[in-house]
PDB file of C-alpha atoms and ligand atoms in Angstrom:
ATOM      1  CA  MET A   1      -5.161 -18.814  -5.731  1.00  0.00           C
ATOM      2  CA  LYS A   2      -3.452 -20.557  -2.846  1.00  0.00           C
ATOM      3  CA  TYR A   3      -2.142 -17.568  -0.894  1.00  0.00           C
ATOM      4  CA  ILE A   4      -4.367 -14.646  -1.848  1.00  0.00           C
ATOM      5  CA  VAL A   5      -7.980 -14.078  -0.902  1.00  0.00           C
ATOM      6  CA  TYR A   6      -9.653 -11.327  -2.903  1.00  0.00           C
ATOM      7  CA  GLU A   7     -13.071  -9.957  -2.190  1.00  0.00           C
ATOM      8  CA  GLN A   8     -14.862  -7.027  -3.790  1.00  0.00           C
ATOM      9  CA  LYS A   9     -17.580  -5.263  -1.808  1.00  0.00           C
ATOM     10  CA  GLY A  10     -19.131  -2.618  -4.029  1.00  0.00           C
ATOM     11  CA  ALA A  11     -16.409  -0.203  -5.082  1.00  0.00           C
ATOM     12  CA  VAL A  12     -13.929  -1.402  -2.426  1.00  0.00           C
ATOM     13  CA  ALA A  13     -11.805  -4.551  -2.722  1.00  0.00           C
ATOM     14  CA  VAL A  14      -9.922  -6.342   0.054  1.00  0.00           C
ATOM     15  CA  LEU A  15      -6.836  -8.360  -0.862  1.00  0.00           C
ATOM     16  CA  THR A  16      -5.682 -10.647   1.962  1.00  0.00           C
ATOM     17  CA  ILE A  17      -2.271 -12.307   1.952  1.00  0.00           C
ATOM     18  CA  SER A  18      -3.023 -15.687   3.418  1.00  0.00           C
ATOM     19  CA  ARG A  19      -0.089 -17.809   4.480  1.00  0.00           C
ATOM     20  CA  GLU A  20      -0.887 -17.748   8.152  1.00  0.00           C
ATOM     21  CA  LYS A  21       1.348 -20.603   9.293  1.00  0.00           C
ATOM     22  CA  ALA A  22       4.390 -18.597   8.182  1.00  0.00           C
ATOM     23  CA  LEU A  23       2.930 -15.308   9.432  1.00  0.00           C
ATOM     24  CA  ASN A  24       2.148 -14.437   5.783  1.00  0.00           C
ATOM     25  CA  ALA A  25       5.827 -14.357   4.785  1.00  0.00           C
ATOM     26  CA  LEU A  26       6.394 -13.629   1.109  1.00  0.00           C
ATOM     27  CA  ASN A  27       7.912 -16.486  -0.853  1.00  0.00           C
ATOM     28  CA  SER A  28       8.123 -16.490  -4.667  1.00  0.00           C
ATOM     29  CA  GLU A  29       4.729 -18.117  -5.016  1.00  0.00           C
ATOM     30  CA  VAL A  30       3.056 -15.530  -2.794  1.00  0.00           C
ATOM     31  CA  LEU A  31       4.721 -12.724  -4.777  1.00  0.00           C
ATOM     32  CA  THR A  32       3.611 -14.254  -8.073  1.00  0.00           C
ATOM     33  CA  GLU A  33       0.039 -14.562  -6.833  1.00  0.00           C
ATOM     34  CA  LEU A  34       0.118 -11.066  -5.340  1.00  0.00           C
ATOM     35  CA  GLU A  35       1.162  -9.652  -8.713  1.00  0.00           C
ATOM     36  CA  ALA A  36      -1.551 -11.609 -10.522  1.00  0.00           C
ATOM     37  CA  ALA A  37      -4.173 -10.419  -8.026  1.00  0.00           C
ATOM     38  CA  VAL A  38      -3.094  -6.788  -8.406  1.00  0.00           C
ATOM     39  CA  ASP A  39      -3.145  -7.165 -12.206  1.00  0.00           C
ATOM     40  CA  ALA A  40      -6.676  -8.560 -11.972  1.00  0.00           C
ATOM     41  CA  VAL A  41      -8.155  -5.663  -9.967  1.00  0.00           C
ATOM     42  CA  ASP A  42     -11.110  -4.431 -12.005  1.00  0.00           C
ATOM     43  CA  LEU A  43     -10.229  -0.769 -12.360  1.00  0.00           C
ATOM     44  CA  GLU A  44     -13.617  -0.061 -13.928  1.00  0.00           C
ATOM     45  CA  THR A  45     -15.478  -0.864 -10.726  1.00  0.00           C
ATOM     46  CA  VAL A  46     -12.947  -0.874  -7.858  1.00  0.00           C
ATOM     47  CA  ARG A  47     -12.159   2.610  -6.582  1.00  0.00           C
ATOM     48  CA  CYS A  48     -10.018   1.743  -3.567  1.00  0.00           C
ATOM     49  CA  LEU A  49      -8.023  -1.382  -2.662  1.00  0.00           C
ATOM     50  CA  ILE A  50      -7.207  -2.566   0.855  1.00  0.00           C
ATOM     51  CA  ILE A  51      -4.284  -4.932   1.458  1.00  0.00           C
ATOM     52  CA  THR A  52      -4.116  -6.889   4.714  1.00  0.00           C
ATOM     53  CA  GLY A  53      -2.786 -10.153   6.158  1.00  0.00           C
ATOM     54  CA  ALA A  54      -4.682 -13.226   7.294  1.00  0.00           C
ATOM     55  CA  GLY A  55      -5.092 -13.869  11.028  1.00  0.00           C
ATOM     56  CA  GLU A  56      -4.616 -11.625  14.022  1.00  0.00           C
ATOM     57  CA  ARG A  57      -0.848 -11.760  14.481  1.00  0.00           C
ATOM     58  CA  SER A  58       0.750 -10.653  11.276  1.00  0.00           C
ATOM     59  CA  PHE A  59       0.369  -8.421   8.261  1.00  0.00           C
ATOM     60  CA  VAL A  60       3.476  -9.861   6.561  1.00  0.00           C
ATOM     61  CA  ALA A  61       6.509 -11.049   8.592  1.00  0.00           C
ATOM     62  CA  GLY A  62       8.888 -10.403   5.704  1.00  0.00           C
ATOM     63  CA  ALA A  63      10.260 -12.144   2.694  1.00  0.00           C
ATOM     64  CA  ASP A  64      10.619 -15.891   3.204  1.00  0.00           C
ATOM     65  CA  ILE A  65      13.904 -16.424   5.037  1.00  0.00           C
ATOM     66  CA  GLY A  66      14.009 -20.157   4.277  1.00  0.00           C
ATOM     67  CA  GLU A  67      13.794 -19.482   0.547  1.00  0.00           C
ATOM     68  CA  MET A  68      16.316 -16.621   0.706  1.00  0.00           C
ATOM     69  CA  SER A  69      18.817 -18.690   2.711  1.00  0.00           C
ATOM     70  CA  LYS A  70      19.748 -20.641  -0.422  1.00  0.00           C
ATOM     71  CA  LEU A  71      19.976 -17.845  -2.977  1.00  0.00           C
ATOM     72  CA  THR A  72      23.057 -16.989  -5.022  1.00  0.00           C
ATOM     73  CA  LYS A  73      23.993 -13.385  -5.832  1.00  0.00           C
ATOM     74  CA  ALA A  74      22.143 -13.504  -9.150  1.00  0.00           C
ATOM     75  CA  GLU A  75      19.113 -15.191  -7.604  1.00  0.00           C
ATOM     76  CA  GLY A  76      19.118 -12.632  -4.765  1.00  0.00           C
ATOM     77  CA  GLU A  77      19.048  -9.795  -7.272  1.00  0.00           C
ATOM     78  CA  ALA A  78      16.259 -11.499  -9.212  1.00  0.00           C
ATOM     79  CA  PHE A  79      14.224 -12.072  -6.025  1.00  0.00           C
ATOM     80  CA  GLY A  80      14.706  -8.415  -5.048  1.00  0.00           C
ATOM     81  CA  LYS A  81      13.547  -7.343  -8.502  1.00  0.00           C
ATOM     82  CA  LYS A  82      10.515  -9.604  -8.334  1.00  0.00           C
ATOM     83  CA  GLY A  83       9.406  -7.983  -5.069  1.00  0.00           C
ATOM     84  CA  ASN A  84      10.252  -4.484  -6.255  1.00  0.00           C
ATOM     85  CA  ASP A  85       8.287  -4.936  -9.480  1.00  0.00           C
ATOM     86  CA  VAL A  86       5.176  -6.059  -7.603  1.00  0.00           C
ATOM     87  CA  PHE A  87       5.469  -3.288  -5.010  1.00  0.00           C
ATOM     88  CA  ARG A  88       5.954  -0.623  -7.726  1.00  0.00           C
ATOM     89  CA  LYS A  89       2.856  -1.984  -9.399  1.00  0.00           C
ATOM     90  CA  ILE A  90       0.965  -1.450  -6.141  1.00  0.00           C
ATOM     91  CA  GLU A  91       2.473   2.004  -5.639  1.00  0.00           C
ATOM     92  CA  THR A  92       1.519   3.091  -9.158  1.00  0.00           C
ATOM     93  CA  LEU A  93      -1.878   1.394  -9.283  1.00  0.00           C
ATOM     94  CA  PRO A  94      -4.202   4.138 -10.572  1.00  0.00           C
ATOM     95  CA  ILE A  95      -6.533   3.781  -7.561  1.00  0.00           C
ATOM     96  CA  PRO A  96      -5.579   4.447  -3.910  1.00  0.00           C
ATOM     97  CA  VAL A  97      -4.344   1.482  -1.863  1.00  0.00           C
ATOM     98  CA  ILE A  98      -4.693   1.268   1.922  1.00  0.00           C
ATOM     99  CA  ALA A  99      -2.529  -1.116   3.973  1.00  0.00           C
ATOM    100  CA  ALA A 100      -4.469  -2.462   6.962  1.00  0.00           C
ATOM    101  CA  VAL A 101      -1.463  -3.532   9.032  1.00  0.00           C
ATOM    102  CA  ASN A 102      -2.789  -6.162  11.409  1.00  0.00           C
ATOM    103  CA  GLY A 103       0.350  -7.216  13.287  1.00  0.00           C
ATOM    104  CA  PHE A 104       3.958  -7.833  12.212  1.00  0.00           C
ATOM    105  CA  ALA A 105       5.101  -5.673   9.292  1.00  0.00           C
ATOM    106  CA  LEU A 106       8.742  -6.699   9.169  1.00  0.00           C
ATOM    107  CA  GLY A 107      11.210  -6.547   6.296  1.00  0.00           C
ATOM    108  CA  GLY A 108       9.213  -7.141   3.124  1.00  0.00           C
ATOM    109  CA  GLY A 109       6.025  -6.605   5.169  1.00  0.00           C
ATOM    110  CA  CYS A 110       7.038  -3.101   6.218  1.00  0.00           C
ATOM    111  CA  GLU A 111       8.118  -2.521   2.611  1.00  0.00           C
ATOM    112  CA  LEU A 112       4.779  -3.750   1.255  1.00  0.00           C
ATOM    113  CA  SER A 113       2.903  -1.408   3.591  1.00  0.00           C
ATOM    114  CA  MET A 114       5.089   1.486   2.423  1.00  0.00           C
ATOM    115  CA  SER A 115       4.240   0.839  -1.220  1.00  0.00           C
ATOM    116  CA  CYS A 116       0.605   1.549  -0.307  1.00  0.00           C
ATOM    117  CA  ASP A 117      -0.759   5.098  -0.248  1.00  0.00           C
ATOM    118  CA  ILE A 118      -2.019   5.006   3.334  1.00  0.00           C
ATOM    119  CA  ARG A 119      -1.245   2.795   6.337  1.00  0.00           C
ATOM    120  CA  LEU A 120      -3.698   2.076   9.152  1.00  0.00           C
ATOM    121  CA  ALA A 121      -2.518  -0.204  11.955  1.00  0.00           C
ATOM    122  CA  SER A 122      -3.867  -2.416  14.707  1.00  0.00           C
ATOM    123  CA  GLU A 123      -2.617  -1.838  18.253  1.00  0.00           C
ATOM    124  CA  ASN A 124      -0.441  -4.970  18.018  1.00  0.00           C
ATOM    125  CA  ALA A 125       1.303  -3.860  14.805  1.00  0.00           C
ATOM    126  CA  VAL A 126       5.110  -3.885  14.807  1.00  0.00           C
ATOM    127  CA  PHE A 127       7.144  -2.263  12.043  1.00  0.00           C
ATOM    128  CA  GLY A 128      10.788  -2.963  11.335  1.00  0.00           C
ATOM    129  CA  GLN A 129      13.509  -3.618   8.809  1.00  0.00           C
ATOM    130  CA  PRO A 130      15.553  -6.386  10.466  1.00  0.00           C
ATOM    131  CA  GLU A 131      17.488  -7.296   7.300  1.00  0.00           C
ATOM    132  CA  THR A 132      20.978  -6.210   8.389  1.00  0.00           C
ATOM    133  CA  GLY A 133      20.656  -8.745  11.218  1.00  0.00           C
ATOM    134  CA  LEU A 134      20.201 -11.397   8.526  1.00  0.00           C
ATOM    135  CA  GLY A 135      23.205 -10.260   6.518  1.00  0.00           C
ATOM    136  CA  ILE A 136      21.306  -8.429   3.787  1.00  0.00           C
ATOM    137  CA  THR A 137      20.067  -4.957   2.991  1.00  0.00           C
ATOM    138  CA  PRO A 138      16.343  -4.342   2.746  1.00  0.00           C
ATOM    139  CA  GLY A 139      15.573  -5.437  -0.797  1.00  0.00           C
ATOM    140  CA  PHE A 140      11.988  -4.513  -1.575  1.00  0.00           C
ATOM    141  CA  GLY A 141      12.398  -0.715  -1.429  1.00  0.00           C
ATOM    142  CA  GLY A 142      12.889  -0.295   2.329  1.00  0.00           C
ATOM    143  CA  THR A 143      16.041   1.798   2.140  1.00  0.00           C
ATOM    144  CA  GLN A 144      14.240   4.233  -0.146  1.00  0.00           C
ATOM    145  CA  ARG A 145      10.654   4.438   1.050  1.00  0.00           C
ATOM    146  CA  LEU A 146      11.300   4.439   4.814  1.00  0.00           C
ATOM    147  CA  ALA A 147      13.746   7.334   4.457  1.00  0.00           C
ATOM    148  CA  ARG A 148      11.113   9.240   2.476  1.00  0.00           C
ATOM    149  CA  LEU A 149       8.243   8.564   4.900  1.00  0.00           C
ATOM    150  CA  ILE A 150       9.754   9.267   8.326  1.00  0.00           C
ATOM    151  CA  PRO A 151      12.647  11.428   9.563  1.00  0.00           C
ATOM    152  CA  VAL A 152      15.852  10.221   7.902  1.00  0.00           C
ATOM    153  CA  GLY A 153      17.720   9.750  11.192  1.00  0.00           C
ATOM    154  CA  LYS A 154      14.989   7.499  12.592  1.00  0.00           C
ATOM    155  CA  ALA A 155      14.806   5.589   9.308  1.00  0.00           C
ATOM    156  CA  LYS A 156      18.561   5.036   9.392  1.00  0.00           C
ATOM    157  CA  GLU A 157      18.360   3.795  12.994  1.00  0.00           C
ATOM    158  CA  MET A 158      15.659   1.302  12.009  1.00  0.00           C
ATOM    159  CA  LEU A 159      17.627   0.235   8.923  1.00  0.00           C
ATOM    160  CA  TYR A 160      21.087  -0.040  10.525  1.00  0.00           C
ATOM    161  CA  ALA A 161      20.158  -1.337  13.987  1.00  0.00           C
ATOM    162  CA  GLY A 162      17.000  -3.231  13.065  1.00  0.00           C
ATOM    163  CA  THR A 163      15.095  -1.274  15.731  1.00  0.00           C
ATOM    164  CA  LYS A 164      11.438  -2.310  15.648  1.00  0.00           C
ATOM    165  CA  ILE A 165       8.706   0.157  16.471  1.00  0.00           C
ATOM    166  CA  LYS A 166       5.224  -0.448  17.804  1.00  0.00           C
ATOM    167  CA  ALA A 167       2.024   1.033  16.437  1.00  0.00           C
ATOM    168  CA  ALA A 168       1.984   4.052  18.787  1.00  0.00           C
ATOM    169  CA  GLU A 169       5.476   5.106  17.718  1.00  0.00           C
ATOM    170  CA  ALA A 170       4.637   4.489  14.048  1.00  0.00           C
ATOM    171  CA  LEU A 171       1.698   6.852  14.569  1.00  0.00           C
ATOM    172  CA  SER A 172       3.852   9.513  16.197  1.00  0.00           C
ATOM    173  CA  LEU A 173       6.316   9.288  13.277  1.00  0.00           C
ATOM    174  CA  GLY A 174       3.529   9.580  10.696  1.00  0.00           C
ATOM    175  CA  LEU A 175       4.279   6.135   9.290  1.00  0.00           C
ATOM    176  CA  VAL A 176       0.659   5.207   9.962  1.00  0.00           C
ATOM    177  CA  ASN A 177      -2.383   7.474   9.877  1.00  0.00           C
ATOM    178  CA  ALA A 178      -4.294   5.846  12.733  1.00  0.00           C
ATOM    179  CA  VAL A 179      -4.227   2.916  15.170  1.00  0.00           C
ATOM    180  CA  TYR A 180      -7.219   0.756  16.091  1.00  0.00           C
ATOM    181  CA  PRO A 181      -7.988  -2.252  18.284  1.00  0.00           C
ATOM    182  CA  SER A 182      -7.524  -5.338  16.080  1.00  0.00           C
ATOM    183  CA  GLU A 183     -11.204  -5.993  15.513  1.00  0.00           C
ATOM    184  CA  GLU A 184     -11.807  -2.396  14.440  1.00  0.00           C
ATOM    185  CA  LEU A 185      -8.962  -2.193  11.907  1.00  0.00           C
ATOM    186  CA  LEU A 186     -10.615  -3.673   8.828  1.00  0.00           C
ATOM    187  CA  PRO A 187     -13.940  -1.871   9.398  1.00  0.00           C
ATOM    188  CA  ALA A 188     -11.983   1.392   9.758  1.00  0.00           C
ATOM    189  CA  ALA A 189     -10.037   0.673   6.564  1.00  0.00           C
ATOM    190  CA  GLU A 190     -13.279  -0.132   4.747  1.00  0.00           C
ATOM    191  CA  LYS A 191     -14.879   3.071   6.043  1.00  0.00           C
ATOM    192  CA  LEU A 192     -11.956   5.182   4.782  1.00  0.00           C
ATOM    193  CA  ALA A 193     -11.912   3.268   1.482  1.00  0.00           C
ATOM    194  CA  GLY A 194     -15.650   3.931   1.178  1.00  0.00           C
ATOM    195  CA  LYS A 195     -15.100   7.663   1.629  1.00  0.00           C
ATOM    196  CA  ILE A 196     -12.430   7.633  -1.071  1.00  0.00           C
ATOM    197  CA  ALA A 197     -14.628   5.511  -3.344  1.00  0.00           C
ATOM    198  CA  ALA A 198     -17.504   7.976  -2.964  1.00  0.00           C
ATOM    199  CA  ASN A 199     -15.459  10.818  -4.454  1.00  0.00           C
ATOM    200  CA  ALA A 200     -15.071  11.450  -8.181  1.00  0.00           C
ATOM    201  CA  PRO A 201     -12.962   8.491  -9.381  1.00  0.00           C
ATOM    202  CA  ILE A 202     -11.162  10.357 -12.143  1.00  0.00           C
ATOM    203  CA  ALA A 203     -10.287  13.188  -9.773  1.00  0.00           C
ATOM    204  CA  VAL A 204      -9.047  10.748  -7.096  1.00  0.00           C
ATOM    205  CA  ARG A 205      -6.828   8.935  -9.611  1.00  0.00           C
ATOM    206  CA  ALA A 206      -5.483  12.208 -10.969  1.00  0.00           C
ATOM    207  CA  THR A 207      -4.758  13.367  -7.425  1.00  0.00           C
ATOM    208  CA  LYS A 208      -2.810  10.172  -6.660  1.00  0.00           C
ATOM    209  CA  LYS A 209      -0.827  10.625  -9.853  1.00  0.00           C
ATOM    210  CA  ALA A 210      -0.141  14.292  -9.095  1.00  0.00           C
ATOM    211  CA  VAL A 211       1.150  13.516  -5.589  1.00  0.00           C
ATOM    212  CA  ASN A 212       3.272  10.535  -6.614  1.00  0.00           C
ATOM    213  CA  ASP A 213       4.701  11.945  -9.842  1.00  0.00           C
ATOM    214  CA  GLY A 214       5.181  15.366  -8.288  1.00  0.00           C
ATOM    215  CA  LEU A 215       7.250  13.966  -5.424  1.00  0.00           C
ATOM    216  CA  GLN A 216       9.824  12.687  -7.943  1.00  0.00           C
ATOM    217  CA  VAL A 217      10.594  16.061  -9.558  1.00  0.00           C
ATOM    218  CA  ASP A 218      11.391  19.665  -8.559  1.00  0.00           C
ATOM    219  CA  ILE A 219       8.572  21.927  -7.418  1.00  0.00           C
ATOM    220  CA  ASP A 220       8.178  23.764 -10.751  1.00  0.00           C
ATOM    221  CA  ALA A 221       7.861  20.511 -12.684  1.00  0.00           C
ATOM    222  CA  ALA A 222       5.561  19.173  -9.942  1.00  0.00           C
ATOM    223  CA  ILE A 223       3.220  22.147 -10.185  1.00  0.00           C
ATOM    224  CA  ALA A 224       3.142  21.673 -13.979  1.00  0.00           C
ATOM    225  CA  ILE A 225       2.077  18.045 -13.455  1.00  0.00           C
ATOM    226  CA  GLU A 226      -0.732  19.208 -11.181  1.00  0.00           C
ATOM    227  CA  GLU A 227      -1.874  21.855 -13.682  1.00  0.00           C
ATOM    228  CA  LYS A 228      -2.255  19.295 -16.478  1.00  0.00           C
ATOM    229  CA  LEU A 229      -4.155  16.846 -14.306  1.00  0.00           C
ATOM    230  CA  PHE A 230      -6.332  19.625 -12.856  1.00  0.00           C
ATOM    231  CA  GLY A 231      -7.165  20.786 -16.389  1.00  0.00           C
ATOM    232  CA  SER A 232      -8.034  17.271 -17.498  1.00  0.00           C
ATOM    233  CA  CYS A 233     -10.801  17.089 -14.873  1.00  0.00           C
ATOM    234  CA  PHE A 234     -12.702  19.832 -16.715  1.00  0.00           C
ATOM    235  CA  GLU A 235     -13.411  17.369 -19.519  1.00  0.00           C
ATOM    236  CA  THR A 236     -15.340  15.085 -17.170  1.00  0.00           C
ATOM    237  CA  GLU A 237     -19.032  14.688 -16.574  1.00  0.00           C
ATOM    238  CA  ASP A 238     -18.380  14.254 -12.870  1.00  0.00           C
ATOM    239  CA  GLN A 239     -16.793  17.720 -12.584  1.00  0.00           C
ATOM    240  CA  ARG A 240     -19.625  19.372 -14.503  1.00  0.00           C
ATOM    241  CA  ASN A 241     -22.377  17.606 -12.581  1.00  0.00           C
ATOM    242  CA  ALA A 242     -20.837  18.156  -9.142  1.00  0.00           C
ATOM    243  CA  MET A 243     -20.167  21.854  -9.719  1.00  0.00           C
ATOM    244  CA  ASN A 244     -23.526  22.471 -11.360  1.00  0.00           C
ATOM    245  CA  ALA A 245     -25.247  20.796  -8.411  1.00  0.00           C
ATOM    246  CA  PHE A 246     -23.315  22.987  -5.992  1.00  0.00           C
ATOM    247  CA  VAL A 247     -24.173  26.168  -7.899  1.00  0.00           C
ATOM    248  CA  ALA A 248     -27.859  25.132  -8.126  1.00  0.00           C
ATOM    249  CA  LYS A 249     -27.850  24.192  -4.399  1.00  0.00           C
ATOM    250  CA  GLU A 250     -28.969  20.689  -5.319  1.00  0.00           C
ATOM    251  CA  LYS A 251     -27.855  17.315  -3.972  1.00  0.00           C
ATOM    252  CA  PRO A 252     -25.142  16.046  -6.327  1.00  0.00           C
ATOM    253  CA  ALA A 253     -25.826  12.846  -8.246  1.00  0.00           C
ATOM    254  CA  PRO A 254     -23.460   9.923  -7.548  1.00  0.00           C
ATOM    255  CA  PHE A 255     -20.279  10.100  -9.610  1.00  0.00           C
ATOM    256  CA  VAL A 256     -20.335   8.143 -12.867  1.00  0.00           C
ATOM    257  CA  ASN A 257     -16.582   7.823 -13.502  1.00  0.00           C
ATOM    258  CA  LYS A 258     -16.804   9.728 -16.759  1.00  0.00           C
TER     259      LYS A 258
HETATM  260  N1  LIG B 301      10.163 -16.201   6.519  1.00  0.00           N
HETATM  261  C1  LIG B 301       9.828 -17.501   6.643  1.00  0.00           C
HETATM  262  N2  LIG B 301       9.110 -17.996   7.700  1.00  0.00           N
HETATM  263  C2  LIG B 301       8.737 -17.102   8.648  1.00  0.00           C
HETATM  264  C3  LIG B 301       9.057 -15.744   8.576  1.00  0.00           C
HETATM  265  C4  LIG B 301       9.793 -15.281   7.445  1.00  0.00           C
HETATM  266  N3  LIG B 301      10.131 -13.987   7.271  1.00  0.00           N
HETATM  267  N4  LIG B 301       8.571 -15.132   9.686  1.00  0.00           N
HETATM  268  C5  LIG B 301       7.956 -16.093  10.405  1.00  0.00           C
HETATM  269  N5  LIG B 301       8.056 -17.279   9.799  1.00  0.00           N
HETATM  270  C6  LIG B 301       7.528 -18.575  10.243  1.00  0.00           C
HETATM  271  C7  LIG B 301       8.416 -19.187  11.332  1.00  0.00           C
HETATM  272  O1  LIG B 301       9.513 -19.848  10.761  1.00  0.00           O
HETATM  273  C8  LIG B 301       7.435 -20.102  12.007  1.00  0.00           C
HETATM  274  O2  LIG B 301       7.291 -21.270  11.212  1.00  0.00           O
HETATM  275  P1  LIG B 301       7.261 -22.733  11.912  1.00  0.00           P
HETATM  276  O3  LIG B 301       6.048 -22.709  12.777  1.00  0.00           O
HETATM  277  O4  LIG B 301       7.181 -23.668  10.759  1.00  0.00           O
HETATM  278  O5  LIG B 301       8.520 -22.827  12.711  1.00  0.00           O
HETATM  279  C9  LIG B 301       6.113 -19.357  11.923  1.00  0.00           C
HETATM  280  O6  LIG B 301       6.290 -18.392  10.900  1.00  0.00           O
HETATM  281  C10 LIG B 301       5.778 -18.630  13.203  1.00  0.00           C
HETATM  282  O7  LIG B 301       6.873 -17.833  13.539  1.00  0.00           O
HETATM  283  P2  LIG B 301       7.578 -17.871  14.993  1.00  0.00           P
HETATM  284  O8  LIG B 301       7.449 -19.217  15.613  1.00  0.00           O
HETATM  285  O9  LIG B 301       8.955 -17.315  14.833  1.00  0.00           O
HETATM  286  O10 LIG B 301       6.633 -16.855  15.783  1.00  0.00           O
HETATM  287  P3  LIG B 301       7.039 -15.917  16.989  1.00  0.00           P
HETATM  288  O11 LIG B 301       5.760 -15.360  17.508  1.00  0.00           O
HETATM  289  O12 LIG B 301       7.936 -16.596  17.931  1.00  0.00           O
HETATM  290  O13 LIG B 301       7.897 -14.721  16.312  1.00  0.00           O
HETATM  291  C11 LIG B 301       8.389 -13.088  14.644  1.00  0.00           C
HETATM  292  C12 LIG B 301       7.290 -13.872  15.370  1.00  0.00           C
HETATM  293  C13 LIG B 301       9.044 -12.094  15.625  1.00  0.00           C
HETATM  294  C14 LIG B 301       7.719 -12.279  13.524  1.00  0.00           C
HETATM  295  C15 LIG B 301       9.450 -14.047  14.072  1.00  0.00           C
HETATM  296  O14 LIG B 301       8.776 -15.058  13.320  1.00  0.00           O
HETATM  297  C16 LIG B 301      10.456 -13.404  13.173  1.00  0.00           C
HETATM  298  O15 LIG B 301      11.373 -12.747  13.660  1.00  0.00           O
HETATM  299  N6  LIG B 301      10.294 -13.571  11.832  1.00  0.00           N
HETATM  300  C17 LIG B 301      11.216 -13.053  10.886  1.00  0.00           C
HETATM  301  C18 LIG B 301      11.041 -11.573  10.711  1.00  0.00           C
HETATM  302  C19 LIG B 301      12.062 -11.022   9.748  1.00  0.00           C
HETATM  303  O16 LIG B 301      13.246 -11.021  10.018  1.00  0.00           O
HETATM  304  N7  LIG B 301      11.579 -10.513   8.615  1.00  0.00           N
HETATM  305  C20 LIG B 301      12.423  -9.932   7.603  1.00  0.00           C
HETATM  306  C21 LIG B 301      12.863 -10.957   6.639  1.00  0.00           C
HETATM  307  S1  LIG B 301      14.044 -10.318   5.494  1.00  0.00           S
HETATM  308  C22 LIG B 301      13.100  -9.510   4.366  1.00  0.00           C
HETATM  309  O17 LIG B 301      11.916  -9.398   4.459  1.00  0.00           O
HETATM  310  C23 LIG B 301      13.852  -8.950   3.222  1.00  0.00           C
HETATM  311  C24 LIG B 301      12.949  -8.355   2.168  1.00  0.00           C
HETATM  312  C25 LIG B 301      13.724  -8.042   0.944  1.00  0.00           C
HETATM  313  C26 LIG B 301      14.207  -9.282   0.298  1.00  0.00           C
HETATM  314  C27 LIG B 301      15.097  -9.015  -0.827  1.00  0.00           C
HETATM  315  C28 LIG B 301      15.622 -10.321  -1.382  1.00  0.00           C
HETATM  316  C29 LIG B 301      16.841 -10.205  -2.123  1.00  0.00           C
END
């Protein structure tokens, strides 16, 4: 691939968007490759995926403005759908996805980070949805996910006024879980991914599904979703082995994903 670097280290994979000369902006080609890379994640062996951007300045500085400048209404809708489809694929990937936000996360970059389960940021990270200043609405889910992740009033300020926020403010709003010096970001993301990957894979996937599906429905339906997924864990070897080890006061064997 031209714009995606993908590396698997044990049960953790790192997907790097690599179009550094344009601050990793997302053009159609990058989106196509991103989708192919996400489709190719080996869900048998990868238990947590990290998404980051190449270089030290930018995670993703948005959708490609040069490409968008020439779009018609129909092409604009199609481009929005292309991004939305890829980001939904990331959001609903069975395994957890961590965004390691290493600089600018603007427009489509902020939206990409929000389609991940967890965001960690470098100290130089900047989040924003500057689209209205370019004559468009956010088009890769920004109007929806930002308003669900941070207080609605602050989300609306960022969306209407294009107000950008730095890493420390993103942390105080809960948009990111933690902030690190640049050189510590990827190691921290890998450490967290490793902790996730060390837990029972079926239980982690079921937990992701319970949280995500449950957030879309009322609390009674959400609890019912959790009950089903909770019950399904009792058919797994990993549940039996881990609980038997606890009861026997033995060290549990590594999880086998069965
Ligand atoms: N698209 C295309 N090229 C970009 C983008 C981008 N979003 N961002 C940066 N670049 C390019 C620049 O053009 C420049 O290229 P070149 O060297 O060839 O001139 C290179 O990256 C470096 O950028 P700068 O020289 O501008 O670097 P600075 O350090 O001066 O500034 C900024 C960095 C502040 C990040 C600045 O580049 C900037 O403001 N970029 C645009 C940020 C932005 O507005 N992003 C949102 C775009 S809109 C969007 O994402 C909508 C998503 C939904 C789409 C739905 C479609 C229907």
